[in-house]
Coordinates of C-alpha atoms in Angstrom, one line a residue:
M1 CA -18.0 8.6 -0.2
R2 CA -14.3 9.0 -1.1
L3 CA -12.3 12.0 -1.3
K4 CA -12.1 12.2 -5.2
E5 CA -16.3 11.7 -5.4
R6 CA -17.0 14.6 -2.6
W7 CA -14.6 16.4 -4.3
A8 CA -15.9 15.9 -7.8
A9 CA -18.9 16.7 -6.1
V10 CA -18.5 20.1 -5.3
E11 CA -19.8 23.0 -7.9
G12 CA -17.8 25.7 -9.6
R13 CA -14.4 23.9 -8.4
E14 CA -13.3 26.0 -11.7
Q15 CA -13.6 29.2 -10.1
A16 CA -12.6 28.6 -6.9
I17 CA -9.2 27.5 -7.7
K18 CA -9.3 30.6 -10.2
A19 CA -9.8 32.4 -6.5
A20 CA -7.7 30.9 -4.8
R21 CA -4.8 33.3 -3.8
G22 CA -7.6 35.8 -1.9
R23 CA -9.2 32.8 -0.5
V24 CA -6.7 30.7 1.5
S25 CA -6.6 33.2 4.6
V26 CA -3.2 34.1 3.9
P27 CA -3.0 37.5 2.9
D28 CA 0.4 39.3 1.3
L29 CA 2.3 41.7 2.5
T30 CA 0.7 44.6 2.4
R31 CA -2.4 44.2 4.6
R32 CA -0.9 45.5 7.4
D33 CA -3.9 44.6 9.6
V34 CA -3.3 41.0 9.5
W35 CA 0.5 40.6 9.2
G36 CA 0.8 43.7 12.3
R37 CA -0.8 42.2 14.7
R38 CA 0.5 38.3 14.9
D39 CA 1.1 37.5 18.0
P40 CA 4.5 39.3 19.5
D41 CA 6.5 36.1 21.1
A42 CA 5.7 34.4 17.6
V43 CA 7.1 37.3 16.0
R44 CA 9.9 37.8 18.2
A45 CA 11.3 34.0 17.6
I46 CA 11.0 34.8 13.6
L47 CA 12.9 38.1 13.4
A48 CA 15.5 36.2 16.0
E49 CA 16.1 33.7 13.6
A50 CA 16.2 36.1 10.9
E51 CA 18.0 38.4 12.1
A52 CA 20.8 36.0 13.0
D53 CA 20.5 34.0 9.4
R54 CA 22.0 37.7 8.0
A55 CA 24.9 37.5 10.1
Q56 CA 26.3 34.2 8.2
P57 CA 26.6 34.1 4.4
W58 CA 24.2 31.8 2.4
P59 CA 24.3 28.3 2.6
R60 CA 26.2 26.4 -0.4
T61 CA 25.1 24.1 -2.4
L62 CA 28.4 22.4 -4.1
L63 CA 28.9 19.0 -6.2
S64 CA 31.0 17.7 -4.8
D65 CA 28.5 17.4 -1.0
Y66 CA 26.3 15.8 -3.7
A67 CA 28.1 13.5 -5.3
R68 CA 29.1 11.5 -2.1
Y69 CA 26.2 9.8 -2.0
W70 CA 27.6 7.7 -4.7
R71 CA 31.5 8.4 -3.4
D72 CA 31.2 7.2 -0.3
G73 CA 26.8 7.2 1.2
V74 CA 26.9 10.5 2.7
R75 CA 23.6 12.1 2.6
T76 CA 23.9 14.8 4.7
A77 CA 27.1 16.8 2.6
Y78 CA 24.9 18.1 0.8
E79 CA 20.8 17.4 2.3
G80 CA 22.3 19.9 5.0
P81 CA 23.3 23.4 3.4
A82 CA 20.0 22.3 0.4
G83 CA 17.7 22.1 3.6
E84 CA 19.2 25.0 5.4
L85 CA 18.9 27.3 2.2
R86 CA 15.0 26.1 2.2
R87 CA 15.0 27.4 6.0
R88 CA 17.0 30.5 6.0
T89 CA 14.3 31.6 2.3
S90 CA 11.3 30.8 4.2
T91 CA 12.8 32.7 7.4
A92 CA 13.2 35.9 5.2
V93 CA 9.8 35.5 3.7
L94 CA 8.1 35.1 7.3
A95 CA 10.1 38.0 8.6
A96 CA 9.3 39.9 5.3
A97 CA 5.7 39.6 6.0
L98 CA 5.8 39.9 9.9
T99 CA 7.2 43.7 9.2
A100 CA 7.5 44.9 5.5
D101 CA 11.0 45.8 6.1
Q102 CA 12.7 46.1 2.3
A103 CA 15.9 44.7 4.2
Y104 CA 13.7 41.4 4.7
V105 CA 12.5 41.2 1.7
D106 CA 15.1 41.7 -0.2
E107 CA 16.9 38.6 1.9
A108 CA 13.7 36.9 1.3
A109 CA 14.3 37.3 -2.6
D110 CA 17.9 36.4 -2.5
G111 CA 16.9 33.0 -1.4
L112 CA 14.4 32.6 -3.2
M113 CA 16.8 33.3 -6.8
L114 CA 19.9 30.7 -5.5
L115 CA 17.0 28.3 -5.8
C116 CA 15.8 29.0 -9.0
E117 CA 19.8 29.3 -9.9
Q118 CA 20.4 25.3 -8.2
T119 CA 21.0 22.4 -11.1
T120 CA 18.2 20.4 -9.4
W121 CA 15.7 20.9 -6.4
C122 CA 16.1 16.9 -5.9
W123 CA 17.8 15.4 -3.2
A124 CA 20.6 12.7 -4.4
A125 CA 19.6 9.4 -3.3
H126 CA 16.3 9.6 -5.1
E127 CA 17.6 10.6 -8.1
S128 CA 17.0 7.4 -10.3
F129 CA 17.5 9.5 -13.6
V130 CA 21.4 11.1 -12.5
T131 CA 21.7 7.1 -11.7
A132 CA 20.4 5.3 -14.4
R133 CA 22.8 7.2 -16.7
G134 CA 26.1 6.8 -14.5
E135 CA 26.4 10.3 -13.7
V136 CA 25.9 12.2 -10.7
A137 CA 25.2 15.8 -12.1
G138 CA 21.7 16.3 -12.4
D139 CA 20.2 17.7 -16.2
P140 CA 17.7 20.4 -16.0
D141 CA 16.4 19.2 -19.0
E142 CA 15.2 15.6 -17.2
P143 CA 14.2 16.8 -14.0
Y144 CA 13.5 14.2 -11.0
L145 CA 10.2 15.5 -8.7
D146 CA 10.9 14.1 -5.9
L147 CA 10.6 15.4 -2.2
G148 CA 13.2 18.6 -2.4
A149 CA 11.6 19.8 -5.4
A150 CA 8.1 19.5 -4.4
E151 CA 9.4 21.5 -1.0
T152 CA 11.1 24.1 -2.9
A153 CA 8.3 24.3 -5.2
E154 CA 6.5 25.3 -1.9
I155 CA 8.7 27.4 -1.2
L156 CA 8.7 29.9 -4.5
A157 CA 4.1 29.2 -4.5
W158 CA 4.0 30.4 -0.9
A159 CA 6.6 33.1 -1.3
D160 CA 4.8 35.0 -4.5
L161 CA 1.5 34.8 -2.5
V162 CA 3.1 36.5 0.7
L163 CA 5.6 38.7 -0.9
G164 CA 4.1 38.8 -4.8
P165 CA 3.9 42.7 -5.0
V166 CA 6.5 44.1 -3.6
F167 CA 8.8 41.6 -6.1
D168 CA 6.8 43.4 -8.6
E169 CA 8.0 46.9 -7.1
R170 CA 11.3 45.3 -6.0
V171 CA 12.9 42.6 -7.9
P172 CA 10.5 43.1 -11.3
G173 CA 11.7 39.8 -13.2
L174 CA 12.2 37.5 -10.1
R175 CA 8.3 36.2 -9.8
R176 CA 8.6 35.4 -13.9
R177 CA 11.6 33.6 -13.3
M178 CA 10.7 32.0 -10.5
R179 CA 6.9 30.5 -12.0
R180 CA 10.1 29.5 -15.1
E181 CA 11.4 27.0 -12.6
V182 CA 7.9 25.6 -10.7
S183 CA 6.7 24.9 -14.7
Q184 CA 9.6 23.0 -15.3
R185 CA 10.8 20.7 -12.9
V186 CA 7.2 19.9 -10.8
I187 CA 4.2 20.9 -12.6
Q188 CA 5.3 19.9 -16.1
P189 CA 6.7 16.3 -14.6
F190 CA 4.2 16.2 -12.8
R191 CA 1.1 16.5 -15.4
T192 CA 2.8 14.4 -18.2
D193 CA 4.8 11.7 -16.3
R194 CA 2.6 8.9 -14.8
R195 CA 5.5 6.5 -13.4
W196 CA 6.3 8.6 -10.2
H197 CA 6.4 5.5 -7.2
W198 CA 5.0 8.1 -5.1
L199 CA 1.4 8.4 -6.5
G200 CA 0.8 5.1 -4.9
L201 CA -0.9 2.9 -8.3
D202 CA 1.0 0.2 -7.7
G203 CA -0.5 0.1 -4.4
H204 CA 2.4 0.7 -2.2
L205 CA 1.7 4.5 -0.5
H206 CA 3.8 6.1 1.9
N207 CA 4.8 10.0 3.5
W208 CA 6.2 11.2 0.0
N209 CA 2.6 11.4 -1.0
P210 CA 0.4 13.5 0.6
W211 CA 3.8 15.6 1.2
I212 CA 4.5 15.8 -2.2
H213 CA 0.6 16.0 -3.9
G214 CA 0.0 19.2 -0.7
H215 CA 3.4 21.2 -2.1
V216 CA 1.8 20.3 -5.6
L217 CA -1.6 21.7 -4.8
A218 CA 0.3 25.1 -3.8
A219 CA 2.3 25.6 -6.7
A220 CA -0.1 25.0 -9.0
L221 CA -2.7 27.7 -6.6
F222 CA -0.6 30.0 -6.4
L223 CA 2.1 29.7 -9.7
E224 CA 0.1 28.4 -12.4
D225 CA -1.4 31.3 -14.3
D226 CA -3.5 28.9 -16.9
P227 CA -7.0 27.7 -15.6
Q228 CA -7.2 24.7 -17.1
V229 CA -4.0 23.7 -16.2
Q230 CA -4.4 24.5 -12.9
L231 CA -7.7 22.5 -12.4
E232 CA -5.9 19.2 -13.7
V233 CA -3.3 19.4 -11.3
T234 CA -5.6 20.5 -8.7
D235 CA -7.8 16.8 -10.1
L236 CA -4.5 14.8 -10.0
V237 CA -3.5 16.2 -6.6
V238 CA -7.0 15.2 -4.9
D239 CA -7.6 11.8 -7.4
G240 CA -3.8 11.0 -5.8
L241 CA -4.7 11.9 -2.1
S242 CA -7.7 10.1 -2.6
R243 CA -5.3 7.1 -2.8
Y244 CA -3.3 7.5 -0.3
L245 CA -6.3 8.1 2.1
D246 CA -7.6 4.9 1.3
A247 CA -5.1 2.7 1.8
L248 CA -4.7 4.4 5.6
P249 CA -6.1 1.6 7.8
D250 CA -9.6 2.5 9.6
D251 CA -7.8 2.7 12.8
G252 CA -5.8 5.5 12.6
G253 CA -2.4 4.0 12.5
C254 CA 0.6 5.2 11.0
D255 CA 3.1 1.8 10.5
E256 CA 5.6 5.0 9.3
G257 CA 5.6 6.1 13.3
Y258 CA 4.5 9.2 15.0
A259 CA 7.5 10.8 13.7
Y260 CA 6.8 10.5 9.9
W261 CA 2.6 10.9 11.0
W262 CA 3.8 14.8 10.5
N263 CA 4.6 13.6 7.0
G264 CA 2.1 11.9 6.4
P265 CA -1.0 12.1 7.7
A266 CA -0.8 15.5 8.6
R267 CA 0.7 16.6 5.4
L268 CA -2.9 15.1 4.2
A269 CA -4.7 17.7 6.3
L270 CA -3.6 20.5 5.6
A271 CA -3.6 19.7 1.7
L272 CA -8.0 19.0 2.4
D273 CA -7.5 22.3 4.9
V274 CA -6.1 24.4 1.8
L275 CA -8.9 22.3 -0.5
D276 CA -11.6 23.3 1.8
R277 CA -10.5 27.2 2.2
V278 CA -10.1 27.3 -1.7
T279 CA -14.2 26.3 -1.9
A280 CA -15.4 28.1 0.9
G281 CA -15.7 25.2 2.8
A282 CA -17.6 23.6 0.1
F283 CA -15.2 20.3 0.3
A284 CA -15.8 19.3 3.5
P285 CA -13.3 16.2 3.1
W286 CA -13.4 16.2 7.1
S287 CA -16.0 13.3 7.1
C288 CA -14.4 11.1 5.5
T289 CA -12.7 7.6 6.6
P290 CA -10.3 7.8 9.4
L291 CA -9.6 11.3 8.8
A292 CA -11.2 11.5 12.6
E293 CA -8.9 8.5 14.2
L294 CA -6.1 9.6 12.0
A295 CA -6.3 12.9 13.9
R296 CA -5.4 10.9 17.5
Y297 CA -2.6 8.7 16.7
P298 CA -0.1 11.6 18.3
Q299 CA -2.4 11.1 22.0
R300 CA -2.1 7.5 21.3
V301 CA 1.5 6.9 21.1
A302 CA 2.9 10.1 23.6
L303 CA 4.6 9.7 26.6
G304 CA 5.1 12.7 28.3
D305 CA 7.8 14.8 29.1
G306 CA 8.1 15.3 24.8
W307 CA 9.0 10.6 24.3
Y308 CA 6.6 9.1 21.8
V309 CA 6.3 5.2 21.0
N310 CA 8.4 4.9 17.7
V311 CA 8.3 2.0 15.6
A312 CA 10.4 2.0 12.6
D313 CA 12.0 4.8 11.3
G314 CA 10.6 6.6 14.2
S315 CA 12.4 8.9 16.6
A316 CA 11.3 8.5 20.5
R317 CA 11.8 11.9 20.8
P318 CA 11.6 14.3 17.6
D319 CA 11.6 17.5 17.6
A320 CA 8.6 18.5 19.8
N321 CA 8.6 22.1 17.6
Q322 CA 6.0 20.6 14.8
P323 CA 3.2 22.3 13.6
W324 CA 1.0 21.7 16.0
H325 CA -1.6 24.4 14.8
V326 CA -2.3 21.7 11.8
L327 CA -3.9 19.0 14.5
H328 CA -6.0 21.7 16.4
R329 CA -7.5 22.7 13.3
W330 CA -7.6 19.5 12.1
G331 CA -9.7 19.0 15.6
R332 CA -11.4 21.8 15.6
S333 CA -13.2 20.2 12.0
H334 CA -13.9 17.3 13.6
H335 CA -15.1 19.1 17.1
D336 CA -12.8 17.1 19.2
P337 CA -11.8 18.6 22.5
E338 CA -9.3 15.2 23.1
V339 CA -6.8 16.2 19.4
M340 CA -7.6 20.0 20.2
A341 CA -6.4 19.7 23.3
Q342 CA -3.4 17.7 22.2
A343 CA -2.4 20.0 20.2
A344 CA -3.4 23.1 22.9
A345 CA -0.6 21.4 25.0
H346 CA 1.9 22.2 22.8
R347 CA 0.8 26.1 22.7
D348 CA 3.9 27.6 24.0
L349 CA 5.8 26.8 21.1
P350 CA 6.9 28.9 18.4
I351 CA 6.0 28.3 14.6
A352 CA 8.7 26.7 13.0
P353 CA 9.6 27.4 9.5
A354 CA 11.7 24.8 9.3
A355 CA 8.6 22.7 9.6
G356 CA 7.2 24.2 5.8
L357 CA 7.0 27.8 4.2
G358 CA 2.9 26.6 3.9
R359 CA 2.6 25.5 7.2
A360 CA 4.1 28.7 9.2
A361 CA 2.3 31.0 6.7
L362 CA -1.0 29.4 8.0
G363 CA -0.6 28.7 11.5
L364 CA 0.6 32.8 11.8
T365 CA -2.5 33.6 10.6
D366 CA -4.6 31.0 12.4
D367 CA -6.7 33.8 15.3
A368 CA -8.5 30.1 16.5
W369 CA -4.8 28.7 17.1
W370 CA -3.4 31.7 18.9
D371 CA -6.6 32.1 21.4
A372 CA -6.4 28.9 22.4
A373 CA -5.1 28.1 25.7
K374 CA -2.4 25.4 26.8
A375 CA -4.1 22.4 28.3
D376 CA -2.9 19.4 29.9
L377 CA -2.4 16.3 27.8
P378 CA -4.5 13.8 27.2
L379 CA -3.3 10.3 28.2
P380 CA -6.1 7.2 27.0
K381 CA -5.4 5.1 29.2
S382 CA -5.4 1.8 27.2
T383 CA -5.2 1.5 23.6
W384 CA -5.4 -1.1 20.5
L385 CA -5.1 -0.7 16.9
P386 CA -5.6 -3.3 15.4
D387 CA -4.7 -2.4 11.6
V388 CA -1.2 -1.9 12.6
Q389 CA -1.4 -3.8 15.5
L390 CA 0.2 -1.4 17.9
F391 CA -0.7 -2.1 21.8
V392 CA -0.3 1.0 24.3
A393 CA -1.0 0.8 28.3
R394 CA 0.3 3.1 30.9
D395 CA -0.8 3.7 35.0
D396 CA 1.0 7.0 37.1
Q397 CA 4.2 5.9 36.5
L398 CA 4.5 3.2 33.5
A399 CA 4.2 2.9 30.4
L400 CA 4.6 -0.3 28.0
A401 CA 4.2 -0.7 23.7
I402 CA 4.0 -3.7 22.2
K403 CA 3.7 -4.3 18.1
G404 CA 3.0 -6.9 16.5
G405 CA 2.4 -6.8 12.2
H406 CA 5.4 -8.0 9.8
N407 CA 8.4 -7.1 8.4
D408 CA 7.3 -5.3 5.5
E409 CA 6.3 -2.2 6.7
N410 CA 7.1 1.3 5.4
H411 CA 9.9 2.1 6.9
N412 CA 10.5 -1.3 8.3
H413 CA 12.8 -2.7 11.3
N414 CA 12.8 -7.0 12.2
D415 CA 10.6 -6.2 15.4
V416 CA 7.9 -8.3 15.8
G417 CA 6.7 -8.7 19.2
S418 CA 9.2 -5.6 20.0
F419 CA 7.7 -3.6 22.9
I420 CA 9.1 -0.3 25.2
A421 CA 8.9 -0.1 28.9
A422 CA 8.4 3.8 30.0
L423 CA 9.0 5.0 33.6
D424 CA 7.2 8.2 34.5
S425 CA 7.8 8.6 30.6
T426 CA 11.5 8.4 29.7
P427 CA 11.7 5.4 27.9
V428 CA 13.7 2.0 29.9
L429 CA 13.9 -0.9 27.9
I430 CA 13.8 0.9 23.6
D431 CA 13.8 1.5 20.2
L432 CA 16.0 2.8 19.2
G433 CA 14.5 4.4 16.6
Q434 CA 15.9 5.8 13.3
P435 CA 19.8 6.2 12.7
T436 CA 21.2 8.6 10.0
Y437 CA 19.9 8.1 6.4
T438 CA 22.9 6.7 3.8
A439 CA 22.6 5.2 0.7
L440 CA 22.4 2.4 2.9
S441 CA 19.1 2.7 4.6
F442 CA 17.3 2.4 1.3
S443 CA 19.0 -0.5 -0.3
D444 CA 19.0 -3.8 -1.0
R445 CA 21.7 -3.7 2.3
R446 CA 19.9 -2.3 4.8
Y447 CA 19.6 -4.7 7.2
T448 CA 23.7 -5.2 7.8
Q449 CA 22.9 -1.7 9.9
W450 CA 22.8 -2.9 13.8
V451 CA 19.4 -0.9 14.7
V452 CA 17.3 -2.1 11.8
Q453 CA 18.1 -5.3 12.9
S454 CA 15.8 -8.3 15.5
A455 CA 19.3 -8.9 17.5
W456 CA 18.8 -5.3 18.5
H457 CA 15.4 -5.3 19.4
N458 CA 13.9 -6.3 22.6
V459 CA 12.9 -10.1 20.7
P460 CA 14.9 -13.5 21.3
M461 CA 16.9 -15.4 19.0
I462 CA 15.3 -18.4 18.0
N463 CA 17.3 -21.6 17.7
G464 CA 19.8 -19.1 16.3
H465 CA 18.3 -17.3 14.7
E466 CA 17.0 -13.3 14.3
Q467 CA 14.1 -12.1 13.2
Q468 CA 14.3 -12.3 8.8
H469 CA 12.8 -9.7 6.1
G470 CA 9.4 -9.9 4.5
P471 CA 5.8 -9.6 4.5
Q472 CA 5.9 -13.3 5.6
Y473 CA 7.8 -12.5 9.1
K474 CA 4.7 -11.6 11.1
A475 CA 2.7 -12.1 14.2
T476 CA -0.1 -14.3 14.2
D477 CA -2.8 -15.3 16.8
L478 CA -3.5 -12.3 18.5
V479 CA -5.7 -11.6 22.1
V480 CA -5.7 -8.2 23.3
Q481 CA -7.6 -7.4 26.9
D482 CA -7.5 -3.9 28.5
N483 CA -4.3 -4.1 29.9
S484 CA -2.0 -7.1 28.2
L485 CA -1.8 -8.1 24.5
A486 CA -0.7 -11.8 23.7
L487 CA 0.7 -12.7 20.1
E488 CA 3.0 -15.6 18.3
L489 CA 5.7 -14.8 17.5
S490 CA 7.2 -18.1 15.4
Q491 CA 6.1 -17.0 11.9
A492 CA 9.2 -13.5 12.4
Y493 CA 11.6 -16.1 12.4
P494 CA 13.0 -19.3 10.0
D495 CA 11.7 -22.6 10.4
A496 CA 10.3 -21.2 14.2
P497 CA 8.8 -23.1 16.5
R498 CA 6.1 -22.2 18.9
Y499 CA 7.3 -18.9 20.6
R500 CA 4.1 -16.8 22.4
R501 CA 4.9 -13.5 24.1
V502 CA 2.2 -12.1 26.8
A503 CA 2.8 -8.5 27.4
T504 CA 1.2 -6.8 31.0
L505 CA 1.0 -3.8 32.6
E506 CA -1.0 -4.1 36.1
D507 CA -0.1 -3.4 39.6
N508 CA 2.2 -0.8 38.8
A509 CA 4.5 -3.2 36.8
I510 CA 5.2 -4.5 33.6
T511 CA 5.6 -7.7 32.5
I512 CA 6.7 -9.9 29.7
A513 CA 5.8 -13.6 30.4
D514 CA 7.2 -16.1 27.1
E515 CA 7.0 -19.6 26.6
W516 CA 8.6 -21.4 23.2
E517 CA 9.5 -24.5 22.3
G518 CA 13.8 -25.0 21.0
A519 CA 16.2 -22.8 22.5
A520 CA 15.8 -18.7 23.1
T521 CA 18.0 -16.0 23.8
Q522 CA 16.4 -13.3 25.2
H523 CA 17.5 -9.4 24.4
F524 CA 16.5 -6.3 25.9
I525 CA 18.2 -2.8 24.8
I526 CA 18.2 0.0 27.7
A527 CA 19.0 3.1 27.3
G528 CA 20.6 5.0 30.9
T529 CA 23.1 3.7 33.1
P530 CA 22.8 0.8 35.2
T531 CA 23.9 0.8 37.7
S532 CA 23.6 -2.7 40.0
Q533 CA 23.3 -5.4 39.2
G534 CA 22.7 -9.5 39.9
P535 CA 22.4 -12.8 38.5
H536 CA 18.6 -12.0 38.0
E537 CA 18.4 -8.3 37.9
V538 CA 19.2 -4.9 37.0
V539 CA 18.9 -1.4 38.7
V540 CA 18.6 0.9 35.9
E541 CA 19.4 5.0 35.9
T542 CA 17.2 6.1 33.4
L543 CA 17.7 9.8 31.3
A544 CA 15.7 11.4 33.5
G545 CA 17.2 10.4 36.7
A546 CA 14.2 8.0 38.2
H547 CA 15.7 4.1 38.6
A548 CA 13.7 1.7 37.0
H549 CA 14.0 -2.2 38.6
L550 CA 14.4 -5.3 36.4
S551 CA 14.4 -8.6 37.4
W552 CA 13.6 -12.4 35.4
D553 CA 13.2 -15.4 36.7
A554 CA 15.6 -18.0 34.5
G555 CA 18.7 -17.5 33.3
I556 CA 22.2 -15.4 34.3
G557 CA 22.3 -12.0 32.6
R558 CA 24.7 -10.1 31.3
L559 CA 25.2 -6.5 30.5
E560 CA 27.3 -5.3 26.7
E561 CA 27.9 -1.8 25.8
R562 CA 27.6 -0.4 22.5
T563 CA 29.4 3.3 21.7
V564 CA 26.3 4.7 19.9
D565 CA 28.5 5.1 17.2
D566 CA 25.4 7.6 14.8
A567 CA 24.8 11.6 15.9
L568 CA 21.5 11.0 15.5
L569 CA 20.9 8.6 17.6
E570 CA 23.5 9.6 20.5
G571 CA 21.3 12.7 20.7
V572 CA 18.4 10.7 21.8
W573 CA 19.9 8.0 23.4
G574 CA 23.6 9.6 24.6
P575 CA 27.0 7.7 24.2
T576 CA 26.2 3.7 25.0
V577 CA 22.8 2.1 25.0
H578 CA 23.2 -1.6 26.8
R579 CA 22.4 -4.6 25.7
L580 CA 21.1 -7.5 28.2
V581 CA 21.6 -10.8 27.0
I582 CA 19.9 -13.3 28.5
Q583 CA 20.4 -17.1 27.9
C584 CA 18.0 -18.9 28.3
T585 CA 18.1 -22.8 29.8
G586 CA 14.0 -24.2 30.1
N587 CA 11.2 -22.9 27.5
S588 CA 9.8 -20.0 29.5
F589 CA 11.0 -16.5 30.7
R590 CA 9.0 -13.6 32.8
L591 CA 10.7 -10.3 32.9
T592 CA 9.2 -7.7 35.2
V593 CA 9.9 -4.1 35.1
R594 CA 8.6 -1.7 38.0
R595 CA 10.1 1.7 39.9
G596 CA 13.3 0.5 41.9
E597 CA 15.0 1.7 44.6
R598 CA 18.4 4.3 43.8
P599 CA 21.5 2.1 44.9

């Protein structure tokens, strides 16, 4: 049964929605029996963050910073302080709930009013209404419902749920203002305008769908006073989530990668959990395909020590402080011990308000999460995800990941056939991942960025050509075994002859064996420090201090050093990376990666 059909079959859902505030297991701050006995370490971390915030002035969101997106392509000048305002407000709400301290209540109220006073909640990069008019100033009379608007509405919604009674006493009128702003900027645009691209009505579904729908759901449940509007919006939310779930591959893969998994499938899971709570378990969505497989994706792409197999605009070392309690509850819903273990391996990390106020509030009040014992990270020996064409293999020293797919995936890089080689969890031959987003990132000039080009992935140039962008540029003829993946790469290039790649992990060594027709130049992107080099070998000191030995059988290699001119990438890989370039003279090539000796 599809998700929306399960929802339609829930008896009494109108009454359940009306009673939502009392059913989500997050009480208001007057319930000191709940808020007064939260995990001490979690409380200390949030209060330390809140105290540090109070020592600083509130962030300011300025028109001149907003305009920079159109002036010079910079997004972070505005999105940085706007995100900091949301985070600080969320932290203050949690601090107020945990302590019932009026100073924190006032801090939260100040942040919420600052959010209400913003002209727009939309991020400049998404404001197509403004762009269509040739302007840069947001228009409150024509709000654009994007991630920024939805995230702001979510903060107001959960803040009202948790602090509503004390707001009525201490700042009368704030709750009415919050309802008005959310209705005008989010609820009404969602109801009346069904052109939003993230609805996926054209068949293109991505993380915006569950990300925004989940926030709209919270806004409707906690801030909408009209029961008919509540029901209408909730039904539309479920319809949208059902569309997203239907589009996800049966293997549970995520073509946007692990970092975006938290804002795609994990957002979906949280929204479904809220709906299941509201209906007291009558919704019971967890048997819908492929929810069980989606929950296993993080363990399938984990390398260990905070490193992950990254594809597309994904970071190889994303923030470890994710809402792991969401995954733990997901695992409990499926009675899946390995999913629960994956989450519990991160049990000692604090709750992060920056990950979302709703997520944080639900996590703080999830007693089963706090009672869970820390577990070891489950790392499957071999994984093959046929729908997204991702293969991962591990032994006790090395890990190999290689992707097929096509060059029109969500957040696409031209990377068909590219691979990652890791030693002791740390990538050596790498996928650079996501650069800082600018006006170029999702424009028709996206592929002018070096990071997304195939020349800066672990794939060859064929007859002098890089891979091209488009769904027709793809891997074909894939053959998978327990420890290897073979694939044909010629269709990822313009007018390329045959090019066969076989990637294998065996006997504590990774081998990449290529055969082709025509001319080929090999490119391999290296993280760490090359410490010695010969005509057919390089020893690399990894970012963790181990040594990897790279050797090959054909062509003389040369190392090119490139400055990492992006703060986001530098934070992962350091100030430089190297590219190993090998001009091949024959029609075959074999690269081997194994543990090396210290020079």
